[in-house]
mmCIF file of C-alpha atoms and ligand atoms in Angstrom:
data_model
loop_
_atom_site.group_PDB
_atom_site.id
_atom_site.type_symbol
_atom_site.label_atom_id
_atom_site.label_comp_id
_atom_site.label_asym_id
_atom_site.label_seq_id
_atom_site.Cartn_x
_atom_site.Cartn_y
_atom_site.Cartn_z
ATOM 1 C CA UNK A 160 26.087 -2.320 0.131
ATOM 2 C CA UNK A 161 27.741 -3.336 -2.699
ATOM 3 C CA UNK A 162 26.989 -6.782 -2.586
ATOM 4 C CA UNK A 163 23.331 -5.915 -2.698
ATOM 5 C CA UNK A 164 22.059 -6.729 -5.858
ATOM 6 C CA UNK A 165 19.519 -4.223 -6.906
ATOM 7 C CA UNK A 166 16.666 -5.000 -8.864
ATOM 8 C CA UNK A 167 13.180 -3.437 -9.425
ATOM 9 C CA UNK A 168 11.035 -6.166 -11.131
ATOM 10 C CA UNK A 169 9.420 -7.722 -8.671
ATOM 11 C CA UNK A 170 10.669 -11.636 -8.475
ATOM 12 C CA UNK A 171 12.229 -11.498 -11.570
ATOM 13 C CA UNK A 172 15.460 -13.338 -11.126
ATOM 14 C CA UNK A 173 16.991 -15.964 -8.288
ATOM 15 C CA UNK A 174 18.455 -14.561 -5.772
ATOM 16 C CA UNK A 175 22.087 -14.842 -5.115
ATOM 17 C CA UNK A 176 22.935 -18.038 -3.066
ATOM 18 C CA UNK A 177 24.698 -17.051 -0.160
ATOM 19 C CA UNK A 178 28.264 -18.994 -0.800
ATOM 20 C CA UNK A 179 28.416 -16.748 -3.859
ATOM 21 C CA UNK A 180 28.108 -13.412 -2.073
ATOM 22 C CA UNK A 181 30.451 -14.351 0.263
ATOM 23 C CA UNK A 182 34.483 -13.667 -0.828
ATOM 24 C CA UNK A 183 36.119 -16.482 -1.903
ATOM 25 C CA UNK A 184 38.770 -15.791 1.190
ATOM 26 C CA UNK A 185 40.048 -15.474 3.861
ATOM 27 C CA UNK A 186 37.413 -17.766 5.268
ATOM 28 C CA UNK A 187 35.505 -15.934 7.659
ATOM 29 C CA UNK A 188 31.532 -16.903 8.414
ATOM 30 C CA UNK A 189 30.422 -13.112 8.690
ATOM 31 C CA UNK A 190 28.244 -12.452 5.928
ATOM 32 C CA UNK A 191 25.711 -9.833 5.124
ATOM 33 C CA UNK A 192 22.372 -10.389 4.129
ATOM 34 C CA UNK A 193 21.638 -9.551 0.771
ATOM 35 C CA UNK A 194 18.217 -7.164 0.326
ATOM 36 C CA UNK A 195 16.572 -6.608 -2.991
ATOM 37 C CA UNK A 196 14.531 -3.812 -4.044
ATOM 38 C CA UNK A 197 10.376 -4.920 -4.558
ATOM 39 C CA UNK A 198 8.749 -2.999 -7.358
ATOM 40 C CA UNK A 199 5.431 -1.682 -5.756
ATOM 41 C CA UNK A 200 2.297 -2.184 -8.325
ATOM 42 C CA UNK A 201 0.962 0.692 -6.536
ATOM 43 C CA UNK A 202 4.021 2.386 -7.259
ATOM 44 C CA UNK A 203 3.123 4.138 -4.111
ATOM 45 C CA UNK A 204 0.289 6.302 -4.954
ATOM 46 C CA UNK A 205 -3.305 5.779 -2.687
ATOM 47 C CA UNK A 206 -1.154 5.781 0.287
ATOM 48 C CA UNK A 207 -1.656 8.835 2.112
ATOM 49 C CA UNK A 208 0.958 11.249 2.756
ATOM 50 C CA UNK A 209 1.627 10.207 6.477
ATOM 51 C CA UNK A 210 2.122 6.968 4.958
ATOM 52 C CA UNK A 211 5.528 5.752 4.651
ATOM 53 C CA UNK A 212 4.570 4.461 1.156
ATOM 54 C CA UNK A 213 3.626 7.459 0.146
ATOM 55 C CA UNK A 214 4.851 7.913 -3.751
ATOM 56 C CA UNK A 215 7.692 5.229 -2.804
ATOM 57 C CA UNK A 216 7.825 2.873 -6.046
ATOM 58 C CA UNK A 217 10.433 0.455 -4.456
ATOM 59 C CA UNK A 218 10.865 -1.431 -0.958
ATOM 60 C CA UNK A 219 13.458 -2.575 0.354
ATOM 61 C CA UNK A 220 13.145 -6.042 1.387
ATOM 62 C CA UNK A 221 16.402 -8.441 3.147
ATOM 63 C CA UNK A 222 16.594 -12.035 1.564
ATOM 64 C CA UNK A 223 14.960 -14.842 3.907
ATOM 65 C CA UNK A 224 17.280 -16.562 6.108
ATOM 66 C CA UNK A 225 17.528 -19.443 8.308
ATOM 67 C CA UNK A 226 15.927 -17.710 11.278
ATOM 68 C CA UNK A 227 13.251 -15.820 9.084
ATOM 69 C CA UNK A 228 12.388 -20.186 8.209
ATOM 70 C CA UNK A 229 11.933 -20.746 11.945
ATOM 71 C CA UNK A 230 8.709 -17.821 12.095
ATOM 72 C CA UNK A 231 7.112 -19.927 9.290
ATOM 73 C CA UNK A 232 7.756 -23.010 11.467
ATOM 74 C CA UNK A 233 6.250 -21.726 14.480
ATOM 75 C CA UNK A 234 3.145 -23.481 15.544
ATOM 76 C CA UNK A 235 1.781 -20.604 17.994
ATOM 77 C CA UNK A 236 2.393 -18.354 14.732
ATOM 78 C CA UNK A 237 1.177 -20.594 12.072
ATOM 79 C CA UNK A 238 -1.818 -21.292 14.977
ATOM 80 C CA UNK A 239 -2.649 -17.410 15.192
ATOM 81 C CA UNK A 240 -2.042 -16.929 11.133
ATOM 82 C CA UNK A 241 0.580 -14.261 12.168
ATOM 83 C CA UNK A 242 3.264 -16.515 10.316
ATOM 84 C CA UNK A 243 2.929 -14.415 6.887
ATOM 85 C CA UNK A 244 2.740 -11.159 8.626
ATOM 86 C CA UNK A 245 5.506 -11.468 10.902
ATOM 87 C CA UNK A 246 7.654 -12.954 7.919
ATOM 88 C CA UNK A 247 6.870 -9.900 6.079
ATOM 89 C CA UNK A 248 7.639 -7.496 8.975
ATOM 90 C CA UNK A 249 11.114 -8.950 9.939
ATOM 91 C CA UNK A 250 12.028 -8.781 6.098
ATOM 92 C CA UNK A 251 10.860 -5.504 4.796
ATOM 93 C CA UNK A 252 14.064 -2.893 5.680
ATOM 94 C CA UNK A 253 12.200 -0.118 6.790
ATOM 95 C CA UNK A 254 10.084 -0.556 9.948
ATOM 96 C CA UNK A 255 7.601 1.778 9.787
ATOM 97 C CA UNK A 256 6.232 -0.344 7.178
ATOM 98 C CA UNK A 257 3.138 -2.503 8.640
ATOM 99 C CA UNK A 258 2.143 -5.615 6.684
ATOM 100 C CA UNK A 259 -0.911 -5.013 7.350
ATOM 101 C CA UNK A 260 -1.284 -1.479 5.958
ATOM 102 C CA UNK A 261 -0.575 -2.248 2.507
ATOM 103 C CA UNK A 262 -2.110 -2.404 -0.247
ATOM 104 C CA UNK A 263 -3.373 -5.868 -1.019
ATOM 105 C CA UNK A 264 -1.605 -5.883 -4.543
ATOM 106 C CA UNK A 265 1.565 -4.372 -2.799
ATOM 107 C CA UNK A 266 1.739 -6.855 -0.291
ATOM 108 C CA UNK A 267 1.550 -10.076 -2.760
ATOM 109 C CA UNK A 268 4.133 -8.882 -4.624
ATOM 110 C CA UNK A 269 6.348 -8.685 -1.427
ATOM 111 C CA UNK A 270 5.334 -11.985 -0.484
ATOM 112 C CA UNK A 271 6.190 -13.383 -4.281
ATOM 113 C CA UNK A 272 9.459 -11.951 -3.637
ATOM 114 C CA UNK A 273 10.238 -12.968 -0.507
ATOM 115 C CA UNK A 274 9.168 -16.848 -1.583
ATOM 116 C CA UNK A 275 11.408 -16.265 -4.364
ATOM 117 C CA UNK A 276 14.308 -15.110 -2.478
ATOM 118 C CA UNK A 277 13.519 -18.263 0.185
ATOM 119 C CA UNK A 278 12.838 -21.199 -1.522
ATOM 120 C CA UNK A 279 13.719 -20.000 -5.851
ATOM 121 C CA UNK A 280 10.923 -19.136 -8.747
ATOM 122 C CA UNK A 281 9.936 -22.544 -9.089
ATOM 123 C CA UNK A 282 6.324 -23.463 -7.579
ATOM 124 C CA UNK A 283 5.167 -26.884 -8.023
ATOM 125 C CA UNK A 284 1.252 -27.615 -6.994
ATOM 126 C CA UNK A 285 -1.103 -30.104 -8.003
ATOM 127 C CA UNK A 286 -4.302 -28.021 -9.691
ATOM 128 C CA UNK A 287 -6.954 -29.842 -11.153
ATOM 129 C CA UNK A 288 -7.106 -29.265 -15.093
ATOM 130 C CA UNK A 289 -11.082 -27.991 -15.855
ATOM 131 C CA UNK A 290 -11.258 -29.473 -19.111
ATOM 132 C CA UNK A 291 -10.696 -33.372 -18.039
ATOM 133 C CA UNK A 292 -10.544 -32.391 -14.480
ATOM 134 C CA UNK A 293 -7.589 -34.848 -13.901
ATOM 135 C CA UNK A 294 -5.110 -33.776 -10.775
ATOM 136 C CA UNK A 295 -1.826 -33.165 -12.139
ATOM 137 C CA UNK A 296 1.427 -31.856 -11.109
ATOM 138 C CA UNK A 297 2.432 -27.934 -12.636
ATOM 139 C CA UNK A 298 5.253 -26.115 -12.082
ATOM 140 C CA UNK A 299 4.569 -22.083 -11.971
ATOM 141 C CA UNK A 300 7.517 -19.777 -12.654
ATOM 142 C CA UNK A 301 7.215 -17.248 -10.112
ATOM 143 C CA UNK A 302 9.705 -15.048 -11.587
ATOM 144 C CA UNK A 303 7.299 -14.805 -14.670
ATOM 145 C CA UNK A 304 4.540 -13.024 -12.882
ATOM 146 C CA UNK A 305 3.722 -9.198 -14.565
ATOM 147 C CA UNK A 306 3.005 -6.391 -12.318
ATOM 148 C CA UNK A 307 -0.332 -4.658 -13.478
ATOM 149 C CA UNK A 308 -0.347 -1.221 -11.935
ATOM 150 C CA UNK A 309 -4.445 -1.235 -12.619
ATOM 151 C CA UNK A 310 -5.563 1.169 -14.966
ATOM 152 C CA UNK A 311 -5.309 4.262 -14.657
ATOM 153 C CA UNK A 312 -8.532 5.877 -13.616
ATOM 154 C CA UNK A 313 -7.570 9.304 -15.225
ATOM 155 C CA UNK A 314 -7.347 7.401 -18.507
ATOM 156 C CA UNK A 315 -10.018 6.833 -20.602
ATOM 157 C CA UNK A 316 -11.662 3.935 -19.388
ATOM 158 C CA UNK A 317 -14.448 1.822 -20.072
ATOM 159 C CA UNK A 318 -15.610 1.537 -16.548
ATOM 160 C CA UNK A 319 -15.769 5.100 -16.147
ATOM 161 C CA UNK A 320 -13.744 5.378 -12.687
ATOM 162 C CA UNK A 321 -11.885 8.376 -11.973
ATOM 163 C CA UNK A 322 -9.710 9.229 -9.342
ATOM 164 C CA UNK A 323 -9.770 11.870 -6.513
ATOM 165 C CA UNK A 324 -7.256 13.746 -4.665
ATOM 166 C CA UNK A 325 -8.069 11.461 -1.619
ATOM 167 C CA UNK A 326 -6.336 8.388 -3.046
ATOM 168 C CA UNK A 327 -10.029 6.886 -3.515
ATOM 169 C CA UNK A 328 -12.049 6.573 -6.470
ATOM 170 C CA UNK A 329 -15.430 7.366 -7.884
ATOM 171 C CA UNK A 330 -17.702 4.777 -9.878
ATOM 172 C CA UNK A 331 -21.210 5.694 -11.881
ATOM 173 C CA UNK A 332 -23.553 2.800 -10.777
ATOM 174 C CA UNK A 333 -25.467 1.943 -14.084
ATOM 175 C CA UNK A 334 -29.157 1.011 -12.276
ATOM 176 C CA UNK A 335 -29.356 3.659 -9.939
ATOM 177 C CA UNK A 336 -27.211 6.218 -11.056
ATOM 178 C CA UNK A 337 -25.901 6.984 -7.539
ATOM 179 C CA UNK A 338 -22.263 8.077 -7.175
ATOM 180 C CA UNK A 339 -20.071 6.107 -5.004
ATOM 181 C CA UNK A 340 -16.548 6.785 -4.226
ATOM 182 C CA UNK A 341 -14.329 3.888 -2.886
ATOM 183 C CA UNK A 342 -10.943 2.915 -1.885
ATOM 184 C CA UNK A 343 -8.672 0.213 -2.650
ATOM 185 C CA UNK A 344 -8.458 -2.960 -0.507
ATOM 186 C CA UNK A 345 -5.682 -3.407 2.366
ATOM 187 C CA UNK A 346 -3.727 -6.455 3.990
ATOM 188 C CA UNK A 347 -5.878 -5.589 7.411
ATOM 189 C CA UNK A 348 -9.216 -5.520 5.575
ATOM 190 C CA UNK A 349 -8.051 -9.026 3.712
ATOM 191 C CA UNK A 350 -7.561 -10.577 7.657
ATOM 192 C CA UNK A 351 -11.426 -8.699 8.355
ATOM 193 C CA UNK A 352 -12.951 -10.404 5.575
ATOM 194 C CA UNK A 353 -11.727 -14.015 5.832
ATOM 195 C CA UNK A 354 -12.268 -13.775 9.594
ATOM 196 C CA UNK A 355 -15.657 -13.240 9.181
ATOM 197 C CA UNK A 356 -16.256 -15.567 6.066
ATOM 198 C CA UNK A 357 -14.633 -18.238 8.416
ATOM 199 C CA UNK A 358 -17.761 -17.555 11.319
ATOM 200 C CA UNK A 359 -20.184 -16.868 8.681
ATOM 201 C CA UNK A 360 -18.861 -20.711 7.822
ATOM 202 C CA UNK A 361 -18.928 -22.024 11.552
ATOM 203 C CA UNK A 362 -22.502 -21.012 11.636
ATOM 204 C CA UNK A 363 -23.271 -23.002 8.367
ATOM 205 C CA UNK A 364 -24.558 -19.242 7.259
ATOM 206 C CA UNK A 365 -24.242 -18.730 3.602
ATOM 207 C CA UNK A 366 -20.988 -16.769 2.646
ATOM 208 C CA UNK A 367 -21.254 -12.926 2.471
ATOM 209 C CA UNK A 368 -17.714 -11.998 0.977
ATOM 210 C CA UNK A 369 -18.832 -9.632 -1.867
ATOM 211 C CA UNK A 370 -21.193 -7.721 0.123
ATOM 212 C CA UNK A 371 -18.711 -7.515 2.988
ATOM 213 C CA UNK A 372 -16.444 -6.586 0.709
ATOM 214 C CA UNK A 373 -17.915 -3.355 -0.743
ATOM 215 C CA UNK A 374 -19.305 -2.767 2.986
ATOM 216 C CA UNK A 375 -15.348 -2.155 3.656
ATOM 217 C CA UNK A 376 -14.228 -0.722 0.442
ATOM 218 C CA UNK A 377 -16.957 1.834 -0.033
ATOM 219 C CA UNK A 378 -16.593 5.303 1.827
ATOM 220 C CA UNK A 379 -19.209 7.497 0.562
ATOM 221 C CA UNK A 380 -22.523 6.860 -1.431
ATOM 222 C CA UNK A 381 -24.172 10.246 -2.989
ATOM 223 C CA UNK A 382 -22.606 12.189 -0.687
ATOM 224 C CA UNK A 383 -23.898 10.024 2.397
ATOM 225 C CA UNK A 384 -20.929 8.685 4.418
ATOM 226 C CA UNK A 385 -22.996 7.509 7.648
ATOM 227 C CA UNK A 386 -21.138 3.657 7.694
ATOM 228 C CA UNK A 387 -25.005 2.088 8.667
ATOM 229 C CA UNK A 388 -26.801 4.126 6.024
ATOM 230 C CA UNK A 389 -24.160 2.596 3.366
ATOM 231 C CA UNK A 390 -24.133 -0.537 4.747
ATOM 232 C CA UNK A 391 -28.255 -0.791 4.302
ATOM 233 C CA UNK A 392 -27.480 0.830 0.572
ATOM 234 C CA UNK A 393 -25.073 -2.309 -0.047
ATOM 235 C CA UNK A 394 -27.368 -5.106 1.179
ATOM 236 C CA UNK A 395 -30.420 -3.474 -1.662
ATOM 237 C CA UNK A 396 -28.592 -2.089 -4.079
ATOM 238 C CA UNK A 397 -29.451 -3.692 -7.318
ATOM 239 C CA UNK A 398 -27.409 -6.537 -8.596
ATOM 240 C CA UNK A 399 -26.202 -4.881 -11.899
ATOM 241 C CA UNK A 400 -24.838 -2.175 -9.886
ATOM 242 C CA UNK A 401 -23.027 -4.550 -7.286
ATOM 243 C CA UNK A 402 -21.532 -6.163 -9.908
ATOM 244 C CA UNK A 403 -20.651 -2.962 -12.085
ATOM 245 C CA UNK A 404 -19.095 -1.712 -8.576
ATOM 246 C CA UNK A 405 -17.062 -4.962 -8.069
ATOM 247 C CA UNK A 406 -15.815 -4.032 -11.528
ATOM 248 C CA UNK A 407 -14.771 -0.869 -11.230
ATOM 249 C CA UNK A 408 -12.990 -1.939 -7.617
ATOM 250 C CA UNK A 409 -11.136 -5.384 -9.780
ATOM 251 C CA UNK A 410 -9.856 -2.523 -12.839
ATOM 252 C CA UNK A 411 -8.233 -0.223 -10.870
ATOM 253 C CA UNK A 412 -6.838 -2.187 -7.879
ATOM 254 C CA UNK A 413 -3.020 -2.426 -8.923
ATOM 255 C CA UNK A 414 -1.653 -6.088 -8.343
ATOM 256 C CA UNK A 415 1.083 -8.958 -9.406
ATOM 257 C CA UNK A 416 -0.945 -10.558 -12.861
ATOM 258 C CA UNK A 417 -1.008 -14.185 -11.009
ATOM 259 C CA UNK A 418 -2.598 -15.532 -14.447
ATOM 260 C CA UNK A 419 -0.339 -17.978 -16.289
ATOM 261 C CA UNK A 420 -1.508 -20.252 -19.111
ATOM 262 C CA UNK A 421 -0.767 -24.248 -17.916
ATOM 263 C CA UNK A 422 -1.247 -26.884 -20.687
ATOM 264 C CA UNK A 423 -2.433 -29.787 -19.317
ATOM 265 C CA UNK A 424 -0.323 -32.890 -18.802
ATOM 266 C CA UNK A 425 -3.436 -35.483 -19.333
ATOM 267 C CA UNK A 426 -4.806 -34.418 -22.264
ATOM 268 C CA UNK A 427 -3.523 -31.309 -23.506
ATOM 269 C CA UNK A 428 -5.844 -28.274 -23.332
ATOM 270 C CA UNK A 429 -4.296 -24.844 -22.288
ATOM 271 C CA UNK A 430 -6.117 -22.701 -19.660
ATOM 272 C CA UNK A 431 -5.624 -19.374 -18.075
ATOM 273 C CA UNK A 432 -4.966 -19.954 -14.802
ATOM 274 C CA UNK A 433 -4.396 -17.907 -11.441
ATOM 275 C CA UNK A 434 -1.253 -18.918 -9.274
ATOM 276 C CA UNK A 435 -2.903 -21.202 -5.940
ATOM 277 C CA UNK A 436 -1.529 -19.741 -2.584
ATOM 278 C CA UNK A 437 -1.321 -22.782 -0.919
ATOM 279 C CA UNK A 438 0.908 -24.287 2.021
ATOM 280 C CA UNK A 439 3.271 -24.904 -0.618
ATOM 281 C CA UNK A 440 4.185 -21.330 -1.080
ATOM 282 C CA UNK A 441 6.020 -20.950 1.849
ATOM 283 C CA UNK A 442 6.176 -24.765 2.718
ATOM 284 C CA UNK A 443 7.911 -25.941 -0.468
ATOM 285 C CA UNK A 444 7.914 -30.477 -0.604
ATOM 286 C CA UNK A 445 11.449 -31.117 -0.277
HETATM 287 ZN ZN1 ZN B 183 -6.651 -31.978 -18.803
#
């Protein structure tokens, strides 16, 4: 246990190579994987009390390994997208934990850890600079990201949210005035949502993620929580209101801050700009 390093900032140093954990002699090839401890933006509130997550602030999470490489390798994994999930599973200590039940900021910054503790901080894509709109090379520092634990909704805030005892929140829609209380978005209802962008897609249907979206986030409207009555509320509701709701849903969802400010290479201009997921997360260019 010892050897463990424990830290609570999520990705915010290299991990330990494993030829430096290991004593310098006798040689012997037994060696114990080192885990870390994630710092949850949630910090482990909106998980209900059955929950294992339930007020937990850290998780325990073992280094990636070797054999942890071969899941992201697998083709009937990758094929299925279950590589990311099953990754996540075999590295997170405790196993009541389900990928798939956490909170969406949770589980990035799990998977910014465990990328971190696989492959280093250092994540080099190609982005496309908006001001000259050249392609050029940028390396992110992974181990730079800041955890934003969303604001807190019994704060004064602009938005007006407030919290309930539910783990769900409640937003004042400007048009209509209507009350609508909603809770935050999970790793299952991310896999929902891009499954059905991708048939919306295959049907060359126009894409209906932000009304799907609130479709799935929204629990209650005025005190009406028949799902096909809210649905039919979401498809009319006016536009000011969608996008007031959307709001209130972006302020207090707690997250990893992917935003880092790149200067361009070509010709110099500094933008804002969010960390890409892309295959080279997890599939680093050697
Ligand atoms: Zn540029």
């Amino acid at each position: 246990m010892s050897r463990n390093k424990q830290r609570t900032t999520a990705a915010a140093s290299a991990p330990t190579p494993a030829m430096e954990a290991a004593p310098a002699q006798p040689a012997t090839l037994s060696y114990v994987t080192p885990t870390e401890f994630v710092e949850l933006p949630s910090r482990g509130q909106f998980y209900s009390p059955e929950h294992p997550l339930h007020n937990k602030e850290v998780v325990e999470m073992r280094y990636m390994t070797a054999r942890d490489e071969d899941i992201l390798t697998s083709r009937s994994l990758l094929k299925n997208g279950l590589a990311i999930e099953r990754l996540l599973e075999n590295l997170i200590v405790d196993s009541e934990v389900q990928p798939n039940n956490l909170l969406i900021g949770d589980k990035n910054a799990l998977l910014v850890a465990a990328r971190v503790s696989g492959y280093g901080e250092n994540y080099n894509v190609t982005i496309k600079c908006p001001s000259c709109n050249t392609n050029v090379a940028h390396d992110f520092d992974l181990s730079a990201l800041s955890v934003n634990h969303g604001v807190q909704p019994d704060e004064d805030n602009a938005s007006g949210v407030h919290k309930t005892d539910r783990g769900t929140f409640i937003a004042e829609l400007p048009r209509t005035k209507f009350s609508v209380e909603f809770r935050l978005l999970t790793g299952e209802d991310e896999i929902y949502l891009s499954k059905a962008s991708a048939q919306l897609a295959k049907l060359n249907l126009p894409d209906a993620g932000a009304t799907n979206l609130l479709k799935r986030l929204v629990v209650e409207v005025n005190g009406v929580n028949t799902p096909s009555e809210i649905h039919n509320f979401i498809d009319n509701m006016p536009a000011q209101d969608a996008r007031h709701l959307r709001a209130c849903v972006q302020v207090v969802t707690p997250n990893l801050d992917m935003t880092q400010s790149i200067e361009c290479s070509s010709c110099g201009a500094v933008t804002e700009m969010e960390v890409p997921f892309t295959s080279e997360f997890f599939w680093p260019k050697q």
